[in-house]
Amino acid sequence: MPERTESESRKLLGRLRDTLAEDSAGQERLDRITHIIADQMGTDVCSIYLFRDPETLELCATEGLNQEAVHQTRMRIGEGLVGRVAKSANPINTPDAPSMRGFRFMPETGEESFSSFLGVPIQRLGDRLGVLVVQSKDARTYTDDEVYALEVVAMVLAEMTELGAFIGEGEALSARHTRQELFRGGIAQEGATEGNVYLHEPRVVVTNPIADDPHAELKRLNEAMDSLRSSVDQMLQSMGKTTDKEQVKVLEAYRMFANSRSWVRRMEEDIALGLSAEAAVEKEQSATRARMEQVPDPYLRDRLHDLDDLSNRLLRLLTGQGADTGAEMPEHPILVARNIGPGELLDYGKKLRGIVLEEGSVGSHAAIVARAWAIPLVINAKRILTEALNGDHILVDGDQGIVHLRPEDAVAAAFRDKIAMQTQAQERYASIRDKPAETICGKVISLHMNAGLMADLPSLEGSGAEGVGLFRTELQFLTRSRVPRRSELATIYGSVMSAAKGKRVIFRTLDIGSDKVLPYMKPTEEPNPAMGWRAIRVALDKKGVMRMQLQALIRAAAGRPLSVMFPFVAQFDEFREARQHLLSELEREKKMGHVLPSKVEIGTMLETPSLAFAPKQFFELADFISIGGNDLKQFFFAADRENERVRKRYDTLNVSFLTMLEMIATRCAETDTPLSFCGEDAGRPVEALCFAAIGMRSLSMRPASIGPVKSLLRRSNLDEVKSVIDEARGNGAQSVRPAVIKWLTGQT
């Protein structure tokens, strides 16, 4: 870049810094800044547009346009050239603005006499704050150097906006991180809670975006880059011959970026124009995040994520702000993060009241832990990390997938009413805790709870559950950096049985693959992992791990009854082979002189439609069958449960799905095979009522759902519900839900 352009840019930033240092109001600062930019760049107009709400831009300051238009001219995102810059997060540079597609003439501004237009986004780490515009009467295209210089200025404005330099009257100039914000995400674990934000990775704050001495800043950047490269190399060396290939792949991407000359060169150019080292890093990081939103390819998006993570590491080296800022965990903490692994999440313990993630999935590790802890989890809450600060008041509605950040009093009051109603209902359910789930027509339904951690077991007694219908064993594998030892697993499983105090616990063998990838297991690239190499398929191919787990379960029983079920069985032979492995291990343990379980039950999850049509011999051989509702539903409807567009499209009480469930119940009844329904739908009272009406006598759910389900069952006549279902089916209804709810309404 020419030295003259560099010195002019530094001069401009120096004038901006002096203005920002003055003790003046936010509006006055903005007015001065537009004057300085127009004067320094030799343009007729400079204007600053800021967002007043997520969809609306407002003209907040101008040099060259009519002053009466300030705080009066507004446009929607995508409207006009300014709106297009905001929407695309890319500059628009044209010598003839009126002829550009999407141009919007705003007569109140008096801009009709200005031909050329250059607009650049004001953005910080992917958070769009506004648009900076310069215009001239002459029809000319601004040079690349001028565009670049204006982007540098926009970056400084973004940092100063974040630091509260432009606070004034009106929504557009209101203080950042003070307004109420609502985020809509996905439901990963139901429930409602109120608390205070605790950021998993607190934001890095750049307080000195402008620097006087570019040579000193270049030296700081180079020293930080050397430290970064060294730390990445050390991390790679420490991995040694690890089997965690995914982690090695990430670190290799880190090393590639850390040695990228183009990345470093862009930051060096930013510094030459007058930015501090950390501001240069954040400018490029903001550009990376803007690209991440526009890249459809998942591989490229992952690599941009790697660059974003590396930028955070570099910023922490430059600012000295480590990941641990010393911020105390607030009272009633609700964890807010981009994403989080099971080990990190378990380190927080059960003191968390809820979790909100910018990313995540319904089957992720975080979701498994949240279900085990029975705390609300909302996923895909986009932009929450750019808004939330440690200690912010937050409401998490896991039932609706909604998060209220810094809510108004009226919203908080209504939310507390909802929580109070849920609490009162749970208190009412406590009175029937020890009573059976016996319907008016005399049928008794067994209600069990799902679990995955030792910490879940106290809920067994408090919820009134008759046992554990599903104990997920994968968490003991997911939270370790190596395969757990057989003795470790035997100790854990034995403790679970002891904590159950004689109540039945059904252990599901390792269900990995799909979205549950072990950190020490080589990941396999599959186009559709949910239907790929997972669960029983992995176990039968990697028999050593399955044998070790089965041995641990046998030894954990220590003379007590043992119930084991295999996940994701798709055909009879898979169950027969897995069952034989367990019988062989029992025989082996007997020869070794170990104490055998007093009784062994071998069952399976029914999660694929194919198994519903298995030969009669399968149903005769299985000691019990548990319908895995979540997977069975997604495969039945060919609707990926990770895809928000389709997963809510199909009703569990759809006549076709309910008919298949009834067929399974009938086939199990013919062979006297105990049948249970396990999954989120088992814990929803209306669905549970319908399952019971079509012949299911056992349901397994999260502990908090047992009370509501039992309450409705005890007040219902299953024969009448079955008649309602049959009538709706006969009338050609797509779902029996409306008819059942109408019937329930008539019962109250």
XYZ file of C-alpha atoms in Angstrom:
748
model
C 0.000 0.000 0.000
C 1.459 3.426 -0.864
C 3.067 5.262 2.029
C 0.909 8.323 1.370
C -2.273 6.268 1.822
C -0.890 4.720 4.991
C 0.032 8.103 6.483
C -3.328 9.619 5.458
C -5.135 6.707 7.079
C -3.104 7.029 10.282
C -3.787 10.761 10.289
C -7.530 10.081 9.938
C -7.501 7.524 12.765
C -5.472 9.923 14.897
C -8.111 12.636 14.421
C -10.839 10.109 15.256
C -9.012 9.069 18.424
C -8.710 12.693 19.565
C -12.434 13.200 18.982
C -13.322 10.028 20.870
C -11.133 11.113 23.769
C -13.052 14.390 24.171
C -15.645 14.639 26.915
C -18.708 15.022 24.733
C -22.111 13.457 24.149
C -22.607 10.531 21.786
C -24.439 12.550 19.118
C -21.802 15.266 19.162
C -19.074 12.652 18.674
C -20.878 11.108 15.709
C -21.328 14.543 14.100
C -17.647 15.317 14.520
C -16.640 11.907 13.116
C -18.671 12.302 9.912
C -17.098 15.744 9.420
C -13.569 14.391 9.941
C -14.048 11.431 7.567
C -15.513 13.587 4.786
C -12.742 16.169 5.223
C -9.895 13.659 5.346
C -11.149 11.562 2.410
C -12.180 14.562 0.317
C -15.803 13.449 -0.122
C -18.913 15.602 -0.209
C -20.873 13.351 2.143
C -20.191 11.034 5.058
C -23.102 9.363 6.870
C -23.413 6.843 9.689
C -26.436 4.540 9.843
C -26.952 2.390 12.960
C -29.505 -0.309 13.731
C -32.378 0.818 15.936
C -33.730 -2.748 15.981
C -32.576 -5.980 14.297
C -34.389 -5.115 11.050
C -34.241 -1.303 10.822
C -31.401 1.124 10.099
C -31.518 4.781 11.116
C -29.499 7.734 9.840
C -27.706 8.848 13.023
C -25.201 11.430 11.740
C -24.235 13.045 8.440
C -21.935 15.572 6.869
C -23.343 16.764 3.545
C -26.959 15.533 3.683
C -29.856 17.483 5.185
C -29.483 17.592 8.967
C -33.275 17.410 9.342
C -33.107 13.829 8.066
C -30.976 12.663 11.031
C -32.986 10.207 13.197
C -35.873 10.580 10.726
C -34.608 8.591 7.738
C -34.984 4.852 8.284
C -34.869 1.773 6.098
C -35.354 -1.929 6.444
C -32.400 -4.269 6.089
C -31.978 -5.047 2.390
C -33.769 -1.821 1.373
C -31.786 0.626 -0.745
C -28.017 0.507 -1.175
C -27.426 1.097 2.540
C -29.787 -1.739 3.435
C -28.066 -4.023 0.926
C -24.665 -3.340 2.512
C -26.116 -4.213 5.920
C -27.744 -7.394 4.655
C -24.758 -8.725 2.695
C -22.064 -7.434 5.115
C -20.095 -6.507 1.983
C -19.103 -3.080 0.589
C -20.938 -1.469 -2.331
C -18.794 0.845 -4.483
C -20.414 2.514 -7.504
C -19.849 5.691 -9.554
C -23.552 5.938 -10.407
C -25.692 5.098 -7.389
C -29.117 5.978 -8.920
C -28.602 3.379 -11.663
C -27.741 0.593 -9.207
C -30.224 -2.219 -8.621
C -32.114 -1.622 -5.403
C -31.358 2.112 -5.221
C -33.915 3.928 -3.094
C -34.337 7.681 -3.438
C -34.919 9.415 -0.090
C -35.954 13.024 -0.873
C -35.693 14.200 2.747
C -31.923 13.684 2.688
C -31.176 15.830 -0.376
C -28.893 13.135 -1.771
C -30.096 13.418 -5.370
C -27.073 15.495 -6.399
C -24.523 12.871 -5.264
C -23.584 10.283 -7.854
C -20.811 8.112 -6.394
C -21.477 5.875 -3.393
C -19.266 3.776 -1.117
C -20.852 1.925 1.784
C -19.099 -0.485 4.149
C -20.606 -2.508 7.003
C -19.972 -1.527 10.619
C -19.691 -4.946 12.218
C -18.030 -6.618 15.151
C -17.434 -10.374 15.243
C -20.362 -11.120 12.979
C -22.684 -8.710 14.789
C -23.979 -6.109 12.347
C -24.100 -2.672 13.949
C -24.667 -0.362 10.988
C -23.270 1.087 7.751
C -20.683 3.806 7.063
C -21.213 5.724 3.788
C -19.285 8.317 1.794
C -20.679 10.004 -1.338
C -19.435 12.499 -3.917
C -20.984 14.585 -6.689
C -18.332 13.388 -9.118
C -19.085 10.075 -10.799
C -16.107 8.013 -9.724
C -15.278 4.578 -8.375
C -13.420 4.711 -5.077
C -10.011 3.035 -5.135
C -9.271 -0.233 -3.376
C -7.094 1.709 -0.934
C -9.998 4.034 -0.109
C -12.369 1.107 0.394
C -9.839 -0.593 2.633
C -9.239 2.586 4.645
C -12.980 3.095 5.150
C -13.329 -0.509 6.345
C -10.604 0.184 8.911
C -12.504 3.264 10.109
C -15.733 1.217 10.274
C -13.970 -1.336 12.445
C -12.915 1.423 14.884
C -16.492 2.729 14.957
C -17.721 -0.797 15.742
C -15.319 -1.110 18.675
C -16.263 2.317 20.032
C -19.959 1.504 19.650
C -19.359 -1.656 21.692
C -17.572 0.447 24.347
C -20.508 2.894 24.562
C -18.904 5.932 22.900
C -22.061 6.972 21.021
C -24.816 6.699 23.626
C -27.596 9.226 23.142
C -31.348 9.613 22.815
C -33.405 7.172 20.774
C -33.220 3.462 20.085
C -30.340 3.653 17.610
C -28.079 5.384 20.161
C -29.187 3.426 23.197
C -26.462 1.651 25.196
C -25.429 -1.777 23.911
C -26.202 -4.835 26.035
C -28.961 -3.048 27.952
C -32.022 -3.642 25.796
C -34.361 -6.584 26.029
C -33.552 -9.235 23.421
C -35.505 -12.309 22.344
C -33.871 -15.332 20.715
C -35.684 -18.198 19.027
C -33.828 -21.486 18.890
C -34.442 -25.205 18.911
C -35.841 -27.332 21.733
C -33.250 -29.807 23.011
C -34.516 -30.283 26.571
C -37.837 -29.039 27.889
C -38.415 -26.997 31.023
C -38.428 -23.352 32.091
C -35.926 -21.540 34.269
C -34.788 -18.069 35.308
C -31.258 -17.043 36.181
C -28.173 -15.089 35.215
C -25.831 -15.499 32.266
C -22.509 -17.259 32.750
C -20.406 -17.197 29.592
C -18.402 -20.339 28.899
C -15.846 -18.196 27.030
C -16.087 -14.522 28.061
C -15.693 -12.015 25.239
C -12.364 -10.306 24.607
C -12.697 -6.513 24.813
C -10.421 -4.337 22.637
C -10.066 -1.002 24.427
C -7.309 0.497 22.213
C -8.334 0.116 18.556
C -6.064 2.964 17.334
C -2.279 2.963 17.698
C 0.410 5.646 17.182
C 3.376 3.420 16.422
C 2.759 0.832 13.688
C 6.260 -0.607 14.100
C 5.617 -1.344 17.774
C 2.253 -2.918 16.896
C 3.839 -5.075 14.192
C 6.370 -6.280 16.738
C 3.569 -7.132 19.205
C 1.679 -9.012 16.478
C 4.742 -10.997 15.391
C 5.609 -11.927 18.985
C 2.042 -13.067 19.614
C 2.068 -15.052 16.366
C 5.300 -16.765 17.425
C 3.715 -17.697 20.757
C 0.607 -18.922 18.978
C 2.562 -21.123 16.563
C 4.624 -22.513 19.417
C 1.533 -23.358 21.501
C -0.147 -25.088 18.548
C 3.019 -27.126 17.873
C 3.179 -28.097 21.562
C -0.465 -29.181 21.536
C 0.162 -31.331 18.477
C 3.259 -32.894 20.052
C 1.370 -33.606 23.278
C -1.240 -35.546 21.285
C 1.500 -38.085 20.434
C 0.028 -41.206 18.899
C -3.471 -40.412 20.082
C -6.433 -42.047 18.409
C -8.327 -38.735 18.580
C -7.923 -38.045 14.861
C -10.591 -35.340 14.874
C -8.687 -33.288 17.451
C -5.468 -33.768 15.487
C -7.268 -32.573 12.343
C -8.399 -29.399 14.143
C -4.894 -28.700 15.462
C -3.416 -29.239 12.017
C -5.881 -26.688 10.665
C -4.771 -24.334 13.454
C -1.149 -24.797 12.395
C -1.998 -24.183 8.747
C -3.709 -20.885 9.556
C -1.035 -19.861 12.076
C 1.524 -20.157 9.269
C -0.680 -18.512 6.648
C 1.110 -15.531 5.138
C -2.084 -14.104 3.645
C -3.790 -13.966 7.070
C -0.772 -12.294 8.678
C -0.323 -9.936 5.712
C -3.910 -8.659 6.018
C -3.374 -7.915 9.700
C -0.063 -6.191 8.937
C -1.848 -3.986 6.380
C -4.497 -3.091 8.967
C -1.759 -2.079 11.399
C -0.023 -0.004 8.712
C -3.255 1.955 8.317
C -3.285 2.805 12.028
C -4.990 -0.026 13.899
C -3.576 -1.624 17.027
C -2.501 -5.260 16.788
C -5.587 -6.567 18.588
C -7.903 -4.366 16.514
C -6.293 -5.739 13.347
C -6.923 -9.298 14.542
C -10.530 -8.515 15.379
C -11.102 -6.783 12.031
C -10.069 -9.925 10.183
C -12.042 -12.076 12.629
C -15.178 -10.033 11.893
C -14.633 -10.600 8.171
C -14.233 -14.333 8.821
C -17.503 -14.490 10.751
C -19.298 -12.615 7.988
C -18.027 -15.207 5.496
C -19.094 -18.069 7.789
C -22.727 -16.979 7.495
C -22.562 -17.073 3.701
C -20.628 -20.327 3.110
C -22.999 -23.281 2.501
C -20.279 -25.944 2.370
C -19.963 -27.565 5.846
C -16.259 -28.367 5.404
C -15.362 -24.776 4.524
C -17.554 -23.535 7.357
C -15.678 -25.777 9.809
C -12.355 -24.393 8.570
C -13.617 -20.836 9.045
C -14.632 -21.890 12.569
C -11.048 -23.050 13.105
C -9.751 -19.648 11.979
C -12.253 -17.940 14.273
C -11.076 -20.024 17.244
C -7.454 -19.293 16.403
C -8.238 -15.563 16.262
C -9.664 -15.802 19.789
C -6.440 -17.408 20.998
C -4.383 -14.678 19.344
C -6.556 -11.956 20.877
C -6.127 -13.448 24.342
C -2.339 -13.478 23.852
C -2.340 -9.818 22.786
C -4.728 -8.521 25.449
C -3.684 -10.794 28.302
C -7.358 -11.686 28.798
C -7.281 -15.428 29.398
C -10.222 -17.762 29.065
C -10.528 -17.573 32.851
C -11.225 -13.893 33.484
C -11.805 -14.413 37.177
C -15.504 -13.664 36.778
C -17.433 -15.336 39.573
C -20.240 -17.655 38.662
C -23.444 -15.717 39.382
C -26.325 -16.913 41.492
C -28.629 -19.241 39.533
C -26.171 -19.597 36.594
C -27.365 -20.300 33.070
C -24.520 -21.321 30.803
C -24.272 -19.550 27.438
C -21.805 -20.903 24.870
C -21.302 -21.467 21.167
C -21.001 -25.195 21.780
C -19.612 -27.379 24.562
C -18.323 -30.909 25.009
C -19.625 -33.349 27.633
C -16.453 -33.253 29.757
C -16.480 -29.445 29.993
C -20.185 -29.438 30.765
C -19.889 -32.073 33.489
C -17.127 -29.973 35.107
C -19.739 -27.330 35.896
C -21.784 -29.850 37.857
C -25.484 -29.661 38.610
C -25.314 -26.057 39.825
C -26.342 -24.911 36.335
C -30.013 -24.007 35.958
C -30.066 -24.134 32.179
C -27.983 -24.051 29.004
C -28.230 -21.925 25.851
C -26.071 -22.717 22.817
C -25.536 -20.793 19.573
C -25.063 -24.125 17.828
C -25.717 -27.712 19.001
C -28.199 -30.414 18.066
C -30.995 -32.348 19.766
C -28.792 -35.439 19.944
C -25.583 -33.697 20.980
C -23.496 -34.488 24.056
C -24.794 -31.331 25.737
C -28.376 -32.462 25.127
C -27.649 -35.863 26.684
C -26.235 -34.226 29.827
C -29.061 -31.676 29.991
C -31.624 -34.476 29.852
C -29.753 -36.355 32.543
C -29.772 -33.250 34.753
C -33.352 -32.357 33.736
C -32.434 -28.724 33.006
C -33.712 -26.708 30.019
C -31.512 -26.545 26.925
C -32.117 -24.283 23.935
C -29.897 -24.772 20.879
C -29.227 -22.681 17.758
C -29.931 -19.407 19.560
C -28.190 -17.325 16.901
C -26.356 -14.125 17.945
C -26.799 -14.619 21.686
C -23.036 -14.544 22.272
C -22.780 -11.097 20.701
C -25.429 -9.765 23.088
C -25.102 -11.602 26.398
C -22.803 -10.412 29.185
C -21.870 -12.223 32.385
C -24.558 -11.653 34.999
C -27.315 -10.592 32.572
C -30.835 -11.559 33.647
C -32.051 -14.392 31.397
C -35.191 -16.513 31.012
C -34.966 -19.873 29.230
C -38.158 -21.452 27.906
C -37.085 -24.928 26.841
C -40.702 -25.840 26.068
C -40.872 -23.270 23.262
C -37.181 -22.881 22.371
C -37.259 -19.210 23.376
C -34.711 -17.181 25.367
C -35.440 -13.754 26.883
C -32.283 -11.750 27.617
C -32.628 -8.786 29.986
C -36.451 -9.126 29.923
C -38.818 -6.319 30.829
C -40.647 -6.635 34.135
C -43.928 -7.668 32.497
C -42.243 -10.487 30.558
C -40.377 -11.681 33.652
C -43.574 -11.616 35.726
C -45.493 -13.691 33.161
C -42.594 -16.146 32.952
C -42.462 -16.511 36.736
C -46.190 -17.253 36.705
C -45.491 -20.100 34.270
C -42.728 -21.493 36.493
C -44.950 -21.121 39.578
C -47.742 -23.043 37.870
C -45.313 -25.821 36.969
C -44.000 -25.883 40.541
C -47.525 -26.020 41.979
C -48.379 -28.833 39.603
C -45.305 -30.793 40.723
C -46.379 -30.286 44.347
C -49.809 -31.684 43.490
C -48.190 -34.641 41.775
C -46.227 -35.362 44.952
C -49.476 -36.513 46.577
C -49.788 -39.371 44.049
C -46.082 -40.191 43.935
C -46.425 -43.514 45.726
C -49.723 -44.474 44.096
C -49.907 -46.684 40.996
C -50.688 -45.244 37.556
C -54.022 -47.076 37.537
C -56.671 -45.867 35.119
C -60.385 -45.596 35.816
C -60.913 -48.786 33.791
C -58.509 -50.668 36.062
C -55.455 -50.914 33.825
C -52.061 -50.302 35.485
C -49.269 -48.609 33.539
C -45.667 -48.910 34.739
C -43.815 -45.590 34.675
C -40.021 -45.576 34.595
C -37.379 -42.878 34.317
C -34.487 -42.370 31.903
C -30.994 -41.736 33.259
C -27.377 -41.525 32.198
C -25.451 -40.327 35.249
C -25.121 -41.346 38.872
C -26.463 -37.890 39.712
C -29.815 -38.900 38.170
C -30.490 -41.719 40.624
C -31.834 -39.617 43.528
C -34.748 -38.752 41.206
C -35.763 -42.417 41.214
C -37.335 -42.141 44.637
C -38.483 -38.522 44.428
C -40.295 -38.929 41.124
C -42.175 -42.080 41.999
C -40.579 -44.004 39.119
C -40.808 -47.778 39.389
C -37.320 -48.228 37.965
C -34.916 -47.009 35.303
C -36.314 -47.904 31.895
C -33.206 -46.630 30.121
C -29.737 -46.052 31.520
C -27.554 -44.534 28.763
C -24.025 -45.899 29.080
C -22.326 -43.705 26.459
C -21.629 -40.748 28.764
C -18.987 -42.757 30.609
C -17.230 -43.144 27.234
C -17.851 -39.656 25.840
C -16.349 -37.789 28.787
C -12.985 -39.566 28.652
C -9.976 -39.062 26.405
C -9.397 -42.847 26.327
C -11.446 -46.025 26.454
C -12.550 -46.546 30.083
C -11.226 -49.628 31.833
C -13.504 -52.567 32.526
C -12.985 -52.164 36.267
C -13.999 -48.474 36.069
C -17.205 -49.331 34.240
C -18.013 -52.195 36.621
C -17.669 -49.815 39.568
C -19.962 -47.230 37.942
C -22.623 -49.763 36.920
C -22.495 -51.414 40.358
C -23.011 -48.020 42.019
C -26.017 -47.379 39.791
C -27.591 -50.688 40.805
C -26.919 -49.981 44.467
C -28.424 -46.496 44.217
C -31.558 -48.000 42.624
C -32.126 -49.942 45.871
C -33.463 -53.059 44.225
C -35.522 -51.340 41.547
C -34.968 -52.578 38.008
C -32.365 -50.771 35.893
C -32.205 -51.446 32.146
C -28.731 -50.738 30.784
C -28.556 -49.808 27.125
C -25.213 -50.822 25.644
C -22.981 -48.254 24.016
C -24.907 -46.109 21.508
C -22.215 -44.206 19.632
C -21.872 -42.955 16.093
C -24.178 -40.494 14.349
C -23.868 -37.307 16.467
C -22.167 -39.113 19.394
C -18.544 -39.545 18.317
C -15.992 -40.739 20.857
C -13.016 -38.352 21.144
C -10.561 -41.269 20.848
C -12.310 -43.027 17.982
C -11.492 -42.275 14.357
C -14.472 -40.404 12.932
C -16.007 -41.655 9.723
C -17.240 -39.202 7.116
C -20.792 -40.284 6.290
C -23.425 -38.432 4.247
C -26.161 -39.465 6.693
C -24.616 -40.525 10.026
C -28.006 -41.072 11.730
C -28.519 -44.003 9.364
C -24.858 -44.943 9.188
C -22.274 -46.831 11.212
C -23.583 -46.479 14.743
C -24.780 -48.300 17.873
C -25.143 -52.084 17.378
C -23.413 -51.857 13.994
C -20.285 -50.456 15.635
C -20.537 -53.004 18.468
C -20.746 -56.004 16.149
C -17.809 -54.699 14.081
C -15.745 -53.703 17.153
C -16.481 -56.713 19.325
C -13.696 -55.983 21.797
C -15.413 -52.873 23.166
C -18.795 -54.632 23.384
C -17.304 -57.667 25.159
C -15.531 -55.412 27.659
C -18.758 -53.544 28.429
C -20.777 -56.742 28.796
C -18.162 -58.165 31.171
C -18.340 -54.967 33.247
C -22.138 -55.227 33.456
C -22.003 -58.881 34.525
C -19.446 -58.153 37.238
C -21.336 -55.053 38.390
C -24.465 -57.135 39.000
C -22.572 -59.220 41.605
C -25.424 -61.654 42.087
C -28.200 -59.124 41.460
C -30.647 -59.182 38.495
C -29.259 -57.716 35.246
C -31.251 -56.204 32.364
C -29.416 -55.320 29.156
C -30.763 -53.985 25.864
C -29.044 -53.393 22.547
C -29.612 -50.154 20.569
C -30.536 -49.579 16.936
C -31.181 -53.201 15.993
C -32.560 -53.281 12.445
C -32.942 -57.025 11.816
C -33.365 -60.277 13.732
C -29.827 -61.562 13.067
C -28.271 -58.476 14.686
C -30.179 -59.103 17.898
C -29.464 -62.821 17.784
C -25.726 -62.212 17.359
C -25.551 -59.557 20.095
C -27.560 -61.764 22.456
C -25.180 -64.659 21.833
C -22.223 -62.437 22.729
C -23.818 -61.716 26.116
C -24.552 -65.421 26.702
C -20.941 -66.270 25.786
C -19.604 -63.723 28.236
C -21.841 -65.144 30.962
C -20.415 -68.583 30.274
C -16.876 -67.191 30.293
C -17.422 -65.404 33.607
C -18.844 -68.602 35.080
C -15.710 -70.568 34.071
C -13.556 -67.882 35.681
C -15.433 -68.367 38.939
C -17.038 -64.929 39.023
C -20.439 -64.375 40.611
C -23.161 -64.339 37.972
C -26.323 -62.232 38.000
C -29.249 -63.911 39.727
C -31.337 -63.283 36.611
C -30.493 -61.958 33.143
C -32.950 -60.246 30.792
C -31.814 -59.512 27.229
C -33.859 -57.030 25.236
C -33.556 -54.517 22.451
C -34.538 -51.044 21.367
C -36.988 -51.009 18.462
C -35.932 -47.864 16.577
C -36.275 -48.895 12.936
C -39.526 -49.715 11.105
C -37.870 -52.863 9.721
C -37.733 -54.491 13.157
C -41.490 -54.050 13.598
C -41.893 -56.559 10.758
C -39.295 -59.046 12.047
C -40.212 -62.767 12.223
C -42.300 -63.973 15.145
C -39.199 -65.763 16.479
C -37.595 -62.383 17.194
C -40.451 -61.366 19.488
C -40.327 -64.777 21.170
C -36.572 -64.594 21.737
C -36.454 -61.055 23.129
C -37.028 -60.888 26.893
C -38.377 -57.347 26.434
C -38.624 -54.633 23.777
C -38.386 -50.880 24.231
C -39.570 -48.611 21.444
C -37.044 -45.815 20.863
C -39.552 -43.196 19.855
C -37.166 -40.452 18.757
C -35.362 -42.520 16.123
C -38.365 -44.606 15.103
C -40.351 -41.454 14.378
C -37.637 -39.827 12.259
C -37.125 -42.966 10.183
C -40.854 -43.615 9.811
C -41.512 -40.125 8.456
C -38.097 -39.761 6.721
C -37.739 -36.521 8.681
C -34.335 -35.776 10.216
C -34.886 -34.779 13.840
C -31.857 -32.472 13.612
C -33.573 -30.513 10.833
C -35.783 -27.809 12.324
C -37.635 -27.399 9.031
C -39.081 -30.896 9.075
C -38.833 -32.351 12.572
C -41.942 -30.539 13.823
C -43.866 -31.240 10.652
C -45.064 -34.701 11.665
C -47.212 -35.482 14.677
C -46.493 -38.457 16.932
C -50.246 -39.016 17.050
C -50.434 -39.215 13.271
C -52.790 -42.079 12.419
C -50.176 -43.931 10.356
C -47.514 -43.806 13.072
C -49.991 -44.715 15.808
C -51.234 -47.652 13.731
C -47.671 -48.999 13.455
C -47.180 -48.599 17.223
C -50.416 -50.501 17.808
C -49.227 -53.253 15.482
C -46.029 -53.581 17.517
C -48.036 -53.718 20.745
C -50.256 -56.430 19.268
C -47.287 -58.532 18.115
C -45.683 -58.265 21.555
C -48.947 -59.239 23.249
C -49.206 -62.348 21.055
C -45.811 -63.569 22.319
C -46.137 -62.195 25.881
C -43.100 -59.977 25.266
C -43.016 -56.993 27.664
C -43.134 -53.720 25.687
C -42.207 -50.189 26.717
C -42.151 -46.833 24.952
C -39.039 -44.791 25.670
C -38.457 -41.224 24.502
C -39.548 -37.623 24.782
C -43.103 -38.417 23.679
C -43.578 -40.883 26.556
C -43.290 -37.910 28.920
C -46.018 -35.888 27.202
C -49.352 -36.653 28.918
C -51.589 -36.720 25.819
C -49.183 -38.931 23.884
C -48.667 -41.198 26.900
C -52.437 -41.583 27.257
C -52.746 -42.667 23.620
C -49.849 -45.118 23.926
C -51.540 -46.714 26.914
C -54.866 -46.848 25.056
C -53.364 -48.833 22.156
C -51.893 -51.433 24.484
C -48.594 -50.241 25.924
C -48.275 -50.977 29.612
C -44.865 -49.454 30.320
C -43.469 -45.988 29.589
C -40.029 -44.520 30.294
C -39.422 -40.758 30.483
C -37.526 -37.989 32.238
C -38.287 -37.897 35.988
C -40.137 -34.563 35.920
C -42.696 -35.965 33.446
C -43.829 -38.881 35.614
C -46.152 -36.778 37.774
C -48.111 -35.150 34.911
C -48.396 -38.450 33.018
C -49.530 -40.390 36.081
C -52.068 -37.699 36.973
C -53.762 -37.876 33.562
C -53.703 -41.674 33.430
C -55.372 -41.955 36.841
C -58.207 -39.707 35.626
C -58.809 -41.467 32.307
C -60.684 -44.446 30.942
C -58.483 -46.126 28.339
C -61.399 -47.921 26.736
C -63.039 -44.570 25.982
C -59.756 -43.133 24.673
C -59.350 -46.156 22.393
C -62.850 -45.550 21.011
C -61.981 -41.926 20.304
C -58.785 -43.010 18.502
C -60.632 -45.633 16.427
C -63.378 -43.170 15.479
C -60.842 -40.530 14.364
C -58.983 -43.191 12.390
C -62.219 -44.336 10.765
C -63.103 -40.769 9.806
C -59.874 -40.392 7.851
C -58.223 -37.966 10.274
C -54.523 -37.362 9.738
C -53.924 -37.180 13.490
C -55.978 -38.322 16.441
C -54.720 -35.403 18.551
C -57.661 -33.008 17.946
C -60.196 -35.707 18.771
C -58.383 -36.829 21.934
C -57.934 -33.260 23.181
C -61.623 -32.567 22.513
C -62.497 -35.668 24.530
C -60.199 -34.589 27.360
C -61.744 -31.129 27.401
C -65.144 -32.726 27.852
C -63.872 -34.725 30.856
C -62.885 -31.640 32.898
